[in-house]
Every structure is written in structure tokens, then in C-alpha cells.
């Protein structure tokens, strides 16, 4: 069975958690989308994220897209903290024989840094058996948006639409059905994702709690619920799903809500805020639920309220073995 992206086996997760517990000297803010420390009245926000060819690169992706995506994954974490991207550094590992692909990869990184308005702060190269881009991004923030800041009574919102990335993965790696028109739209998100830098200013005015959708909405909401000590209730029919995802799900007898809740690498931003603060917000978002007393993540339809399981990519891998 192929393991995809950030989803690891329990044993790996345990090893990493135990290993991280060994390291006691952490910064003022640690364990959120990014770390942060105070400097002259502002927050300096720092995050790192690694892109690995064998687990993060589907056959449809080229090396330029891979370079861009490695930057996007880092920038998205800065955005989730309420921070604007400023600097990018990276270590890159590439097979020595692959000069053309290396050039494409550097072009993708450069293109992304232009797009996000970042300057290069440090870089290192080495030879490796496959493409590895270990990025580090630095940004500044006036205030931080933290997972622990959700308050009972707030609404839960998300930018953009969800579900296209997992749909594309299922087509690419499992051979699920889709017509060409559908494929074009579904693959757009996983091949060329863009971090939501345009929301940072507006978001910081109305919210204290945000997270980016890198592992799937269900998992991100669970992180907020756990850190804030509250229950998140999602209204199933409000989850923003594109027409292409609905058509794809119908064609393959899948539940669009299940796909949307478990689709990773979306790089949309989930945030909580008071209902009143939503008037006058200038970026697009959808209200998907509310923060209530209790615990866990729950899905609400007209007829039922049920606690959700965290399915993740592994569930879909088990369901349709490659
Ligand atoms: Mg994140």
C-alpha cells in the first residue's frame, strides 16, 4: 500500500511524537501551523515543510509545479498564522544526472517566490536519489491566529472549495473515472495550488483562530477542537464543493461530503469568527458550521448529528488498493 503525503502509519507518528517530546526547549509559540517569537513589537513567524518526490508527486506533476508547490505549502502555513510571507530558504536534493529537471524545479521555486513576493534568504543543494525540497519560510505578523483561540458561539468558515485534490488523487493513483473536462478542473488544485495570501489582512481583522487545509478539513477541525477545548459542528450541505467534484462523486458512487472532509493539500484557510464580524469581509468564504460546548468534530444534516471519523488518505488507499 502506498502512503501518501503527510499521512503516516501509527508507528511512525508515535516515533516522531516521542522524538519531539525529547526536545524540551521550544519557542514561545510552537506546535501550531508555524512557530513564532516576538521581535520589536511584532511576531516573526517561521515554518518548514518538506516535499518528497516519491510521496508528494503524482505522475501528472512536472518538476516546475513541484518547485512551486514546495513554496506554496510553506506559505500556506504562514497565512494560517495571520502572517505575510517575506523570506524563503530551502535545501534541495536531486539526482545528479537530472540537470533539466533540476532547472525546472528551480524555475518553479523562483516563480512561486515572485508570486508570493518573497526574497531568498538561504539555500543549499545536495545529490539525492529523488527530488527533495525542504523549504523554510519566514513572515511577519501583528497578531497571531492560533488553533487554541476558537470560542464557543463563533461560526466556522473556509475559503474556496474543497475536494478537488483528493478526487484528482483517486483518478491518478486508483484509476477512478472522470471525463477530460472534469479532470482539468480537478487536477488544477493538486498540481498548481495557490496559498491564500490575499486573505491575510482581512482575516487578521476578524479572527483569532485559523488553520490551513493541508491534511483534510476533518483533521484540521479536530486540531482546532482539541486545542480550543470545544466542539465543532459542520453543516454538511454548506461544505463548499465544486460542480466537478459532485459529478466525479456521482460517477464513482462516492459521498462528496466525505471527499471534501478528507481532501488534503487544498491550502484553503479554515477560521472562526463572530457572526457579526462577517459583514464587510472582502474575500470569498463559506460559513460551514459553528463552535459549541463539548468536544470533537460533528456533522449535522436535517435528520442527524453524528461524530465523524478521521478517514484521511489511508482510508481511501485501503478502500481501493493500487
Ligand atoms: Mg498547516
PDB file of N, CA, C and O in Angstrom, residues 252-315:
ATOM      1  N   UNK A 252     -18.630   7.890  -9.557  1.00  0.00           N
ATOM      2  CA  UNK A 252     -17.893   6.816  -8.874  1.00  0.00           C
ATOM      3  C   UNK A 252     -18.555   6.364  -7.565  1.00  0.00           C
ATOM      4  O   UNK A 252     -17.917   5.703  -6.738  1.00  0.00           O
ATOM      5  N   UNK A 253     -19.820   6.735  -7.393  1.00  0.00           N
ATOM      6  CA  UNK A 253     -20.586   6.364  -6.193  1.00  0.00           C
ATOM      7  C   UNK A 253     -19.869   6.734  -4.897  1.00  0.00           C
ATOM      8  O   UNK A 253     -19.690   5.899  -3.992  1.00  0.00           O
ATOM      9  N   UNK A 254     -19.411   7.966  -4.836  1.00  0.00           N
ATOM     10  CA  UNK A 254     -18.752   8.461  -3.626  1.00  0.00           C
ATOM     11  C   UNK A 254     -19.613   9.542  -2.995  1.00  0.00           C
ATOM     12  O   UNK A 254     -20.458  10.147  -3.658  1.00  0.00           O
ATOM     13  N   UNK A 255     -19.350   9.800  -1.704  1.00  0.00           N
ATOM     14  CA  UNK A 255     -20.074  10.847  -0.991  1.00  0.00           C
ATOM     15  C   UNK A 255     -19.251  12.148  -1.066  1.00  0.00           C
ATOM     16  O   UNK A 255     -18.136  12.197  -0.531  1.00  0.00           O
ATOM     17  N   UNK A 256     -19.763  13.194  -1.728  1.00  0.00           N
ATOM     18  CA  UNK A 256     -18.995  14.438  -1.868  1.00  0.00           C
ATOM     19  C   UNK A 256     -18.542  15.020  -0.529  1.00  0.00           C
ATOM     20  O   UNK A 256     -17.437  15.556  -0.410  1.00  0.00           O
ATOM     21  N   UNK A 257     -19.377  14.904   0.493  1.00  0.00           N
ATOM     22  CA  UNK A 257     -19.011  15.461   1.811  1.00  0.00           C
ATOM     23  C   UNK A 257     -17.810  14.705   2.383  1.00  0.00           C
ATOM     24  O   UNK A 257     -16.901  15.304   2.963  1.00  0.00           O
ATOM     25  N   UNK A 258     -17.810  13.386   2.191  1.00  0.00           N
ATOM     26  CA  UNK A 258     -16.697  12.575   2.701  1.00  0.00           C
ATOM     27  C   UNK A 258     -15.398  12.934   1.967  1.00  0.00           C
ATOM     28  O   UNK A 258     -14.332  13.041   2.576  1.00  0.00           O
ATOM     29  N   UNK A 259     -15.513  13.127   0.670  1.00  0.00           N
ATOM     30  CA  UNK A 259     -14.336  13.512  -0.119  1.00  0.00           C
ATOM     31  C   UNK A 259     -13.843  14.897   0.329  1.00  0.00           C
ATOM     32  O   UNK A 259     -12.654  15.097   0.567  1.00  0.00           O
ATOM     33  N   UNK A 260     -14.770  15.837   0.470  1.00  0.00           N
ATOM     34  CA  UNK A 260     -14.388  17.207   0.847  1.00  0.00           C
ATOM     35  C   UNK A 260     -13.769  17.260   2.248  1.00  0.00           C
ATOM     36  O   UNK A 260     -12.813  17.994   2.487  1.00  0.00           O
ATOM     37  N   UNK A 261     -14.307  16.465   3.171  1.00  0.00           N
ATOM     38  CA  UNK A 261     -13.815  16.486   4.552  1.00  0.00           C
ATOM     39  C   UNK A 261     -12.409  15.889   4.672  1.00  0.00           C
ATOM     40  O   UNK A 261     -11.693  16.160   5.626  1.00  0.00           O
ATOM     41  N   UNK A 262     -12.028  15.049   3.707  1.00  0.00           N
ATOM     42  CA  UNK A 262     -10.765  14.313   3.833  1.00  0.00           C
ATOM     43  C   UNK A 262      -9.748  14.637   2.753  1.00  0.00           C
ATOM     44  O   UNK A 262      -8.749  13.947   2.606  1.00  0.00           O
ATOM     45  N   UNK A 263     -10.010  15.683   1.998  1.00  0.00           N
ATOM     46  CA  UNK A 263      -9.121  16.069   0.907  1.00  0.00           C
ATOM     47  C   UNK A 263      -8.003  16.970   1.443  1.00  0.00           C
ATOM     48  O   UNK A 263      -8.258  18.054   1.941  1.00  0.00           O
ATOM     49  N   UNK A 264      -6.756  16.500   1.326  1.00  0.00           N
ATOM     50  CA  UNK A 264      -5.606  17.270   1.813  1.00  0.00           C
ATOM     51  C   UNK A 264      -4.997  18.112   0.697  1.00  0.00           C
ATOM     52  O   UNK A 264      -5.470  18.091  -0.442  1.00  0.00           O
ATOM     53  N   UNK A 265      -3.951  18.836   1.025  1.00  0.00           N
ATOM     54  CA  UNK A 265      -3.247  19.689   0.060  1.00  0.00           C
ATOM     55  C   UNK A 265      -4.202  20.635  -0.677  1.00  0.00           C
ATOM     56  O   UNK A 265      -4.070  20.856  -1.877  1.00  0.00           O
ATOM     57  N   UNK A 266      -5.177  21.153   0.045  1.00  0.00           N
ATOM     58  CA  UNK A 266      -6.122  22.115  -0.536  1.00  0.00           C
ATOM     59  C   UNK A 266      -5.595  23.542  -0.371  1.00  0.00           C
ATOM     60  O   UNK A 266      -5.883  24.418  -1.168  1.00  0.00           O
ATOM     61  N   UNK A 267      -4.881  23.764   0.729  1.00  0.00           N
ATOM     62  CA  UNK A 267      -4.323  25.069   1.082  1.00  0.00           C
ATOM     63  C   UNK A 267      -5.378  26.171   1.174  1.00  0.00           C
ATOM     64  O   UNK A 267      -5.098  27.342   0.920  1.00  0.00           O
ATOM     65  N   UNK A 268      -6.608  25.762   1.515  1.00  0.00           N
ATOM     66  CA  UNK A 268      -7.625  26.745   1.875  1.00  0.00           C
ATOM     67  C   UNK A 268      -7.441  27.066   3.363  1.00  0.00           C
ATOM     68  O   UNK A 268      -6.757  26.334   4.079  1.00  0.00           O
ATOM     69  N   UNK A 269      -8.055  28.158   3.807  1.00  0.00           N
ATOM     70  CA  UNK A 269      -7.918  28.556   5.213  1.00  0.00           C
ATOM     71  C   UNK A 269      -9.252  28.377   5.943  1.00  0.00           C
ATOM     72  O   UNK A 269     -10.287  28.868   5.480  1.00  0.00           O
ATOM     73  N   UNK A 270      -9.210  27.652   7.045  1.00  0.00           N
ATOM     74  CA  UNK A 270     -10.369  27.492   7.921  1.00  0.00           C
ATOM     75  C   UNK A 270     -10.189  28.478   9.071  1.00  0.00           C
ATOM     76  O   UNK A 270      -9.092  28.572   9.620  1.00  0.00           O
ATOM     77  N   UNK A 271     -11.237  29.215   9.412  1.00  0.00           N
ATOM     78  CA  UNK A 271     -11.109  30.163  10.526  1.00  0.00           C
ATOM     79  C   UNK A 271     -12.413  30.266  11.295  1.00  0.00           C
ATOM     80  O   UNK A 271     -13.475  29.886  10.793  1.00  0.00           O
ATOM     81  N   UNK A 272     -12.307  30.771  12.503  1.00  0.00           N
ATOM     82  CA  UNK A 272     -13.510  31.015  13.303  1.00  0.00           C
ATOM     83  C   UNK A 272     -13.608  32.509  13.583  1.00  0.00           C
ATOM     84  O   UNK A 272     -12.601  33.205  13.678  1.00  0.00           O
ATOM     85  N   UNK A 273     -14.843  32.971  13.694  1.00  0.00           N
ATOM     86  CA  UNK A 273     -15.063  34.396  13.984  1.00  0.00           C
ATOM     87  C   UNK A 273     -16.493  34.575  14.493  1.00  0.00           C
ATOM     88  O   UNK A 273     -17.305  33.640  14.396  1.00  0.00           O
ATOM     89  N   UNK A 274     -16.794  35.770  15.001  1.00  0.00           N
ATOM     90  CA  UNK A 274     -18.178  36.008  15.433  1.00  0.00           C
ATOM     91  C   UNK A 274     -19.024  36.299  14.198  1.00  0.00           C
ATOM     92  O   UNK A 274     -18.523  36.839  13.209  1.00  0.00           O
ATOM     93  N   UNK A 275     -20.309  35.948  14.264  1.00  0.00           N
ATOM     94  CA  UNK A 275     -21.221  36.166  13.130  1.00  0.00           C
ATOM     95  C   UNK A 275     -21.217  37.635  12.701  1.00  0.00           C
ATOM     96  O   UNK A 275     -21.184  37.948  11.515  1.00  0.00           O
ATOM     97  N   UNK A 276     -21.246  38.532  13.687  1.00  0.00           N
ATOM     98  CA  UNK A 276     -21.323  39.968  13.397  1.00  0.00           C
ATOM     99  C   UNK A 276     -20.128  40.461  12.587  1.00  0.00           C
ATOM    100  O   UNK A 276     -20.250  41.385  11.788  1.00  0.00           O
ATOM    101  N   UNK A 277     -18.968  39.834  12.807  1.00  0.00           N
ATOM    102  CA  UNK A 277     -17.746  40.304  12.135  1.00  0.00           C
ATOM    103  C   UNK A 277     -17.731  39.984  10.651  1.00  0.00           C
ATOM    104  O   UNK A 277     -16.910  40.509   9.897  1.00  0.00           O
ATOM    105  N   UNK A 278     -18.659  39.112  10.210  1.00  0.00           N
ATOM    106  CA  UNK A 278     -18.634  38.680   8.803  1.00  0.00           C
ATOM    107  C   UNK A 278     -19.092  39.759   7.824  1.00  0.00           C
ATOM    108  O   UNK A 278     -18.734  39.725   6.651  1.00  0.00           O
ATOM    109  N   UNK A 279     -19.898  40.736   8.314  1.00  0.00           N
ATOM    110  CA  UNK A 279     -20.341  41.815   7.419  1.00  0.00           C
ATOM    111  C   UNK A 279     -19.131  42.614   6.946  1.00  0.00           C
ATOM    112  O   UNK A 279     -18.296  43.003   7.747  1.00  0.00           O
ATOM    113  N   UNK A 280     -19.056  42.818   5.668  1.00  0.00           N
ATOM    114  CA  UNK A 280     -17.978  43.664   5.149  1.00  0.00           C
ATOM    115  C   UNK A 280     -16.667  42.945   4.873  1.00  0.00           C
ATOM    116  O   UNK A 280     -15.682  43.588   4.511  1.00  0.00           O
ATOM    117  N   UNK A 281     -16.627  41.631   5.057  1.00  0.00           N
ATOM    118  CA  UNK A 281     -15.400  40.891   4.725  1.00  0.00           C
ATOM    119  C   UNK A 281     -15.236  40.897   3.205  1.00  0.00           C
ATOM    120  O   UNK A 281     -16.185  40.631   2.463  1.00  0.00           O
ATOM    121  N   UNK A 282     -14.009  41.200   2.735  1.00  0.00           N
ATOM    122  CA  UNK A 282     -13.848  41.404   1.293  1.00  0.00           C
ATOM    123  C   UNK A 282     -13.307  40.204   0.532  1.00  0.00           C
ATOM    124  O   UNK A 282     -13.102  40.267  -0.670  1.00  0.00           O
ATOM    125  N   UNK A 283     -13.030  39.112   1.220  1.00  0.00           N
ATOM    126  CA  UNK A 283     -12.598  37.923   0.483  1.00  0.00           C
ATOM    127  C   UNK A 283     -13.705  36.869   0.526  1.00  0.00           C
ATOM    128  O   UNK A 283     -14.604  36.940   1.369  1.00  0.00           O
ATOM    129  N   UNK A 284     -13.635  35.913  -0.408  1.00  0.00           N
ATOM    130  CA  UNK A 284     -14.681  34.884  -0.500  1.00  0.00           C
ATOM    131  C   UNK A 284     -14.488  33.795   0.547  1.00  0.00           C
ATOM    132  O   UNK A 284     -13.370  33.330   0.762  1.00  0.00           O
ATOM    133  N   UNK A 285     -15.561  33.424   1.168  1.00  0.00           N
ATOM    134  CA  UNK A 285     -15.512  32.351   2.163  1.00  0.00           C
ATOM    135  C   UNK A 285     -16.909  31.757   2.280  1.00  0.00           C
ATOM    136  O   UNK A 285     -17.884  32.330   1.779  1.00  0.00           O
ATOM    137  N   UNK A 286     -17.005  30.606   2.943  1.00  0.00           N
ATOM    138  CA  UNK A 286     -18.301  29.979   3.200  1.00  0.00           C
ATOM    139  C   UNK A 286     -18.402  29.661   4.682  1.00  0.00           C
ATOM    140  O   UNK A 286     -17.433  29.151   5.271  1.00  0.00           O
ATOM    141  N   UNK A 287     -19.547  29.965   5.282  1.00  0.00           N
ATOM    142  CA  UNK A 287     -19.787  29.562   6.675  1.00  0.00           C
ATOM    143  C   UNK A 287     -20.183  28.083   6.660  1.00  0.00           C
ATOM    144  O   UNK A 287     -21.160  27.717   6.000  1.00  0.00           O
ATOM    145  N   UNK A 288     -19.403  27.245   7.314  1.00  0.00           N
ATOM    146  CA  UNK A 288     -19.687  25.798   7.250  1.00  0.00           C
ATOM    147  C   UNK A 288     -20.187  25.216   8.573  1.00  0.00           C
ATOM    148  O   UNK A 288     -20.625  24.072   8.614  1.00  0.00           O
ATOM    149  N   UNK A 289     -20.127  25.982   9.643  1.00  0.00           N
ATOM    150  CA  UNK A 289     -20.579  25.406  10.900  1.00  0.00           C
ATOM    151  C   UNK A 289     -20.386  26.338  12.066  1.00  0.00           C
ATOM    152  O   UNK A 289     -20.230  27.549  11.889  1.00  0.00           O
ATOM    153  N   UNK A 290     -20.385  25.769  13.271  1.00  0.00           N
ATOM    154  CA  UNK A 290     -20.262  26.617  14.462  1.00  0.00           C
ATOM    155  C   UNK A 290     -19.446  25.935  15.557  1.00  0.00           C
ATOM    156  O   UNK A 290     -19.269  24.713  15.558  1.00  0.00           O
ATOM    157  N   UNK A 291     -18.974  26.779  16.465  1.00  0.00           N
ATOM    158  CA  UNK A 291     -18.219  26.301  17.622  1.00  0.00           C
ATOM    159  C   UNK A 291     -19.193  26.215  18.793  1.00  0.00           C
ATOM    160  O   UNK A 291     -19.855  27.198  19.114  1.00  0.00           O
ATOM    161  N   UNK A 292     -19.299  25.030  19.403  1.00  0.00           N
ATOM    162  CA  UNK A 292     -20.221  24.887  20.538  1.00  0.00           C
ATOM    163  C   UNK A 292     -19.476  24.270  21.732  1.00  0.00           C
ATOM    164  O   UNK A 292     -18.308  23.907  21.620  1.00  0.00           O
ATOM    165  N   UNK A 293     -20.190  24.143  22.847  1.00  0.00           N
ATOM    166  CA  UNK A 293     -19.598  23.487  24.024  1.00  0.00           C
ATOM    167  C   UNK A 293     -19.484  21.994  23.741  1.00  0.00           C
ATOM    168  O   UNK A 293     -20.347  21.428  23.065  1.00  0.00           O
ATOM    169  N   UNK A 294     -18.466  21.354  24.260  1.00  0.00           N
ATOM    170  CA  UNK A 294     -18.320  19.914  24.067  1.00  0.00           C
ATOM    171  C   UNK A 294     -16.970  19.591  23.458  1.00  0.00           C
ATOM    172  O   UNK A 294     -16.002  20.351  23.632  1.00  0.00           O
ATOM    173  N   UNK A 295     -16.910  18.477  22.722  1.00  0.00           N
ATOM    174  CA  UNK A 295     -15.636  18.099  22.114  1.00  0.00           C
ATOM    175  C   UNK A 295     -15.862  17.405  20.783  1.00  0.00           C
ATOM    176  O   UNK A 295     -16.972  16.995  20.446  1.00  0.00           O
ATOM    177  N   UNK A 296     -14.808  17.277  20.008  1.00  0.00           N
ATOM    178  CA  UNK A 296     -14.855  16.535  18.752  1.00  0.00           C
ATOM    179  C   UNK A 296     -15.438  17.329  17.591  1.00  0.00           C
ATOM    180  O   UNK A 296     -15.827  18.481  17.731  1.00  0.00           O
ATOM    181  N   UNK A 297     -15.457  16.669  16.439  1.00  0.00           N
ATOM    182  CA  UNK A 297     -15.998  17.263  15.217  1.00  0.00           C
ATOM    183  C   UNK A 297     -17.240  16.480  14.824  1.00  0.00           C
ATOM    184  O   UNK A 297     -17.204  15.251  14.746  1.00  0.00           O
ATOM    185  N   UNK A 298     -18.325  17.204  14.595  1.00  0.00           N
ATOM    186  CA  UNK A 298     -19.619  16.565  14.330  1.00  0.00           C
ATOM    187  C   UNK A 298     -20.187  17.077  13.025  1.00  0.00           C
ATOM    188  O   UNK A 298     -20.010  18.246  12.677  1.00  0.00           O
ATOM    189  N   UNK A 299     -20.885  16.206  12.313  1.00  0.00           N
ATOM    190  CA  UNK A 299     -21.528  16.611  11.067  1.00  0.00           C
ATOM    191  C   UNK A 299     -23.029  16.616  11.245  1.00  0.00           C
ATOM    192  O   UNK A 299     -23.605  15.657  11.755  1.00  0.00           O
ATOM    193  N   UNK A 300     -23.652  17.724  10.797  1.00  0.00           N
ATOM    194  CA  UNK A 300     -25.088  17.887  11.005  1.00  0.00           C
ATOM    195  C   UNK A 300     -25.811  17.902   9.654  1.00  0.00           C
ATOM    196  O   UNK A 300     -25.411  18.617   8.735  1.00  0.00           O
ATOM    197  N   UNK A 301     -26.864  17.077   9.554  1.00  0.00           N
ATOM    198  CA  UNK A 301     -27.773  17.162   8.402  1.00  0.00           C
ATOM    199  C   UNK A 301     -29.155  17.465   8.975  1.00  0.00           C
ATOM    200  O   UNK A 301     -29.310  17.578  10.196  1.00  0.00           O
ATOM    201  N   UNK A 302     -30.175  17.555   8.101  1.00  0.00           N
ATOM    202  CA  UNK A 302     -31.536  17.817   8.585  1.00  0.00           C
ATOM    203  C   UNK A 302     -31.982  16.761   9.571  1.00  0.00           C
ATOM    204  O   UNK A 302     -32.694  17.026  10.539  1.00  0.00           O
ATOM    205  N   UNK A 303     -31.521  15.519   9.326  1.00  0.00           N
ATOM    206  CA  UNK A 303     -32.055  14.415  10.117  1.00  0.00           C
ATOM    207  C   UNK A 303     -31.131  13.888  11.210  1.00  0.00           C
ATOM    208  O   UNK A 303     -31.563  13.165  12.098  1.00  0.00           O
ATOM    209  N   UNK A 304     -29.847  14.207  11.140  1.00  0.00           N
ATOM    210  CA  UNK A 304     -28.972  13.630  12.180  1.00  0.00           C
ATOM    211  C   UNK A 304     -27.754  14.491  12.509  1.00  0.00           C
ATOM    212  O   UNK A 304     -27.372  15.383  11.746  1.00  0.00           O
ATOM    213  N   UNK A 305     -27.171  14.175  13.659  1.00  0.00           N
ATOM    214  CA  UNK A 305     -25.935  14.814  14.096  1.00  0.00           C
ATOM    215  C   UNK A 305     -25.001  13.683  14.485  1.00  0.00           C
ATOM    216  O   UNK A 305     -25.296  12.920  15.401  1.00  0.00           O
ATOM    217  N   UNK A 306     -23.890  13.521  13.759  1.00  0.00           N
ATOM    218  CA  UNK A 306     -23.008  12.407  14.131  1.00  0.00           C
ATOM    219  C   UNK A 306     -21.549  12.835  14.199  1.00  0.00           C
ATOM    220  O   UNK A 306     -21.106  13.694  13.437  1.00  0.00           O
ATOM    221  N   UNK A 307     -20.831  12.207  15.114  1.00  0.00           N
ATOM    222  CA  UNK A 307     -19.425  12.497  15.272  1.00  0.00           C
ATOM    223  C   UNK A 307     -18.670  11.850  14.109  1.00  0.00           C
ATOM    224  O   UNK A 307     -18.973  10.714  13.738  1.00  0.00           O
ATOM    225  N   UNK A 308     -17.712  12.578  13.539  1.00  0.00           N
ATOM    226  CA  UNK A 308     -17.071  11.996  12.357  1.00  0.00           C
ATOM    227  C   UNK A 308     -15.769  11.280  12.685  1.00  0.00           C
ATOM    228  O   UNK A 308     -15.066  11.603  13.630  1.00  0.00           O
ATOM    229  N   UNK A 309     -15.502  10.311  11.831  1.00  0.00           N
ATOM    230  CA  UNK A 309     -14.235   9.602  11.910  1.00  0.00           C
ATOM    231  C   UNK A 309     -13.232  10.391  11.069  1.00  0.00           C
ATOM    232  O   UNK A 309     -13.594  11.055  10.128  1.00  0.00           O
ATOM    233  N   UNK A 310     -11.953  10.254  11.413  1.00  0.00           N
ATOM    234  CA  UNK A 310     -10.911  10.857  10.594  1.00  0.00           C
ATOM    235  C   UNK A 310     -10.485   9.800   9.587  1.00  0.00           C
ATOM    236  O   UNK A 310      -9.808   8.852   9.924  1.00  0.00           O
ATOM    237  N   UNK A 311     -10.934   9.959   8.370  1.00  0.00           N
ATOM    238  CA  UNK A 311     -10.656   8.911   7.387  1.00  0.00           C
ATOM    239  C   UNK A 311      -9.260   9.049   6.786  1.00  0.00           C
ATOM    240  O   UNK A 311      -8.511   8.098   6.721  1.00  0.00           O
ATOM    241  N   UNK A 312      -8.924  10.236   6.313  1.00  0.00           N
ATOM    242  CA  UNK A 312      -7.628  10.538   5.705  1.00  0.00           C
ATOM    243  C   UNK A 312      -7.366   9.704   4.463  1.00  0.00           C
ATOM    244  O   UNK A 312      -8.111   8.812   4.101  1.00  0.00           O
ATOM    245  N   UNK A 313      -6.273  10.021   3.817  1.00  0.00           N
ATOM    246  CA  UNK A 313      -5.895   9.355   2.578  1.00  0.00           C
ATOM    247  C   UNK A 313      -5.791   7.840   2.760  1.00  0.00           C
ATOM    248  O   UNK A 313      -6.132   7.074   1.865  1.00  0.00           O
ATOM    249  N   UNK A 314      -5.331   7.412   3.935  1.00  0.00           N
ATOM    250  CA  UNK A 314      -5.113   5.972   4.148  1.00  0.00           C
ATOM    251  C   UNK A 314      -6.398   5.177   3.992  1.00  0.00           C
ATOM    252  O   UNK A 314      -6.405   4.069   3.483  1.00  0.00           O
ATOM    253  N   UNK A 315      -7.505   5.776   4.439  1.00  0.00           N
ATOM    254  CA  UNK A 315      -8.794   5.114   4.307  1.00  0.00           C
ATOM    255  C   UNK A 315      -9.078   4.825   2.836  1.00  0.00           C
ATOM    256  O   UNK A 315      -9.515   3.747   2.469  1.00  0.00           O
TER     257      UNK A 315
END
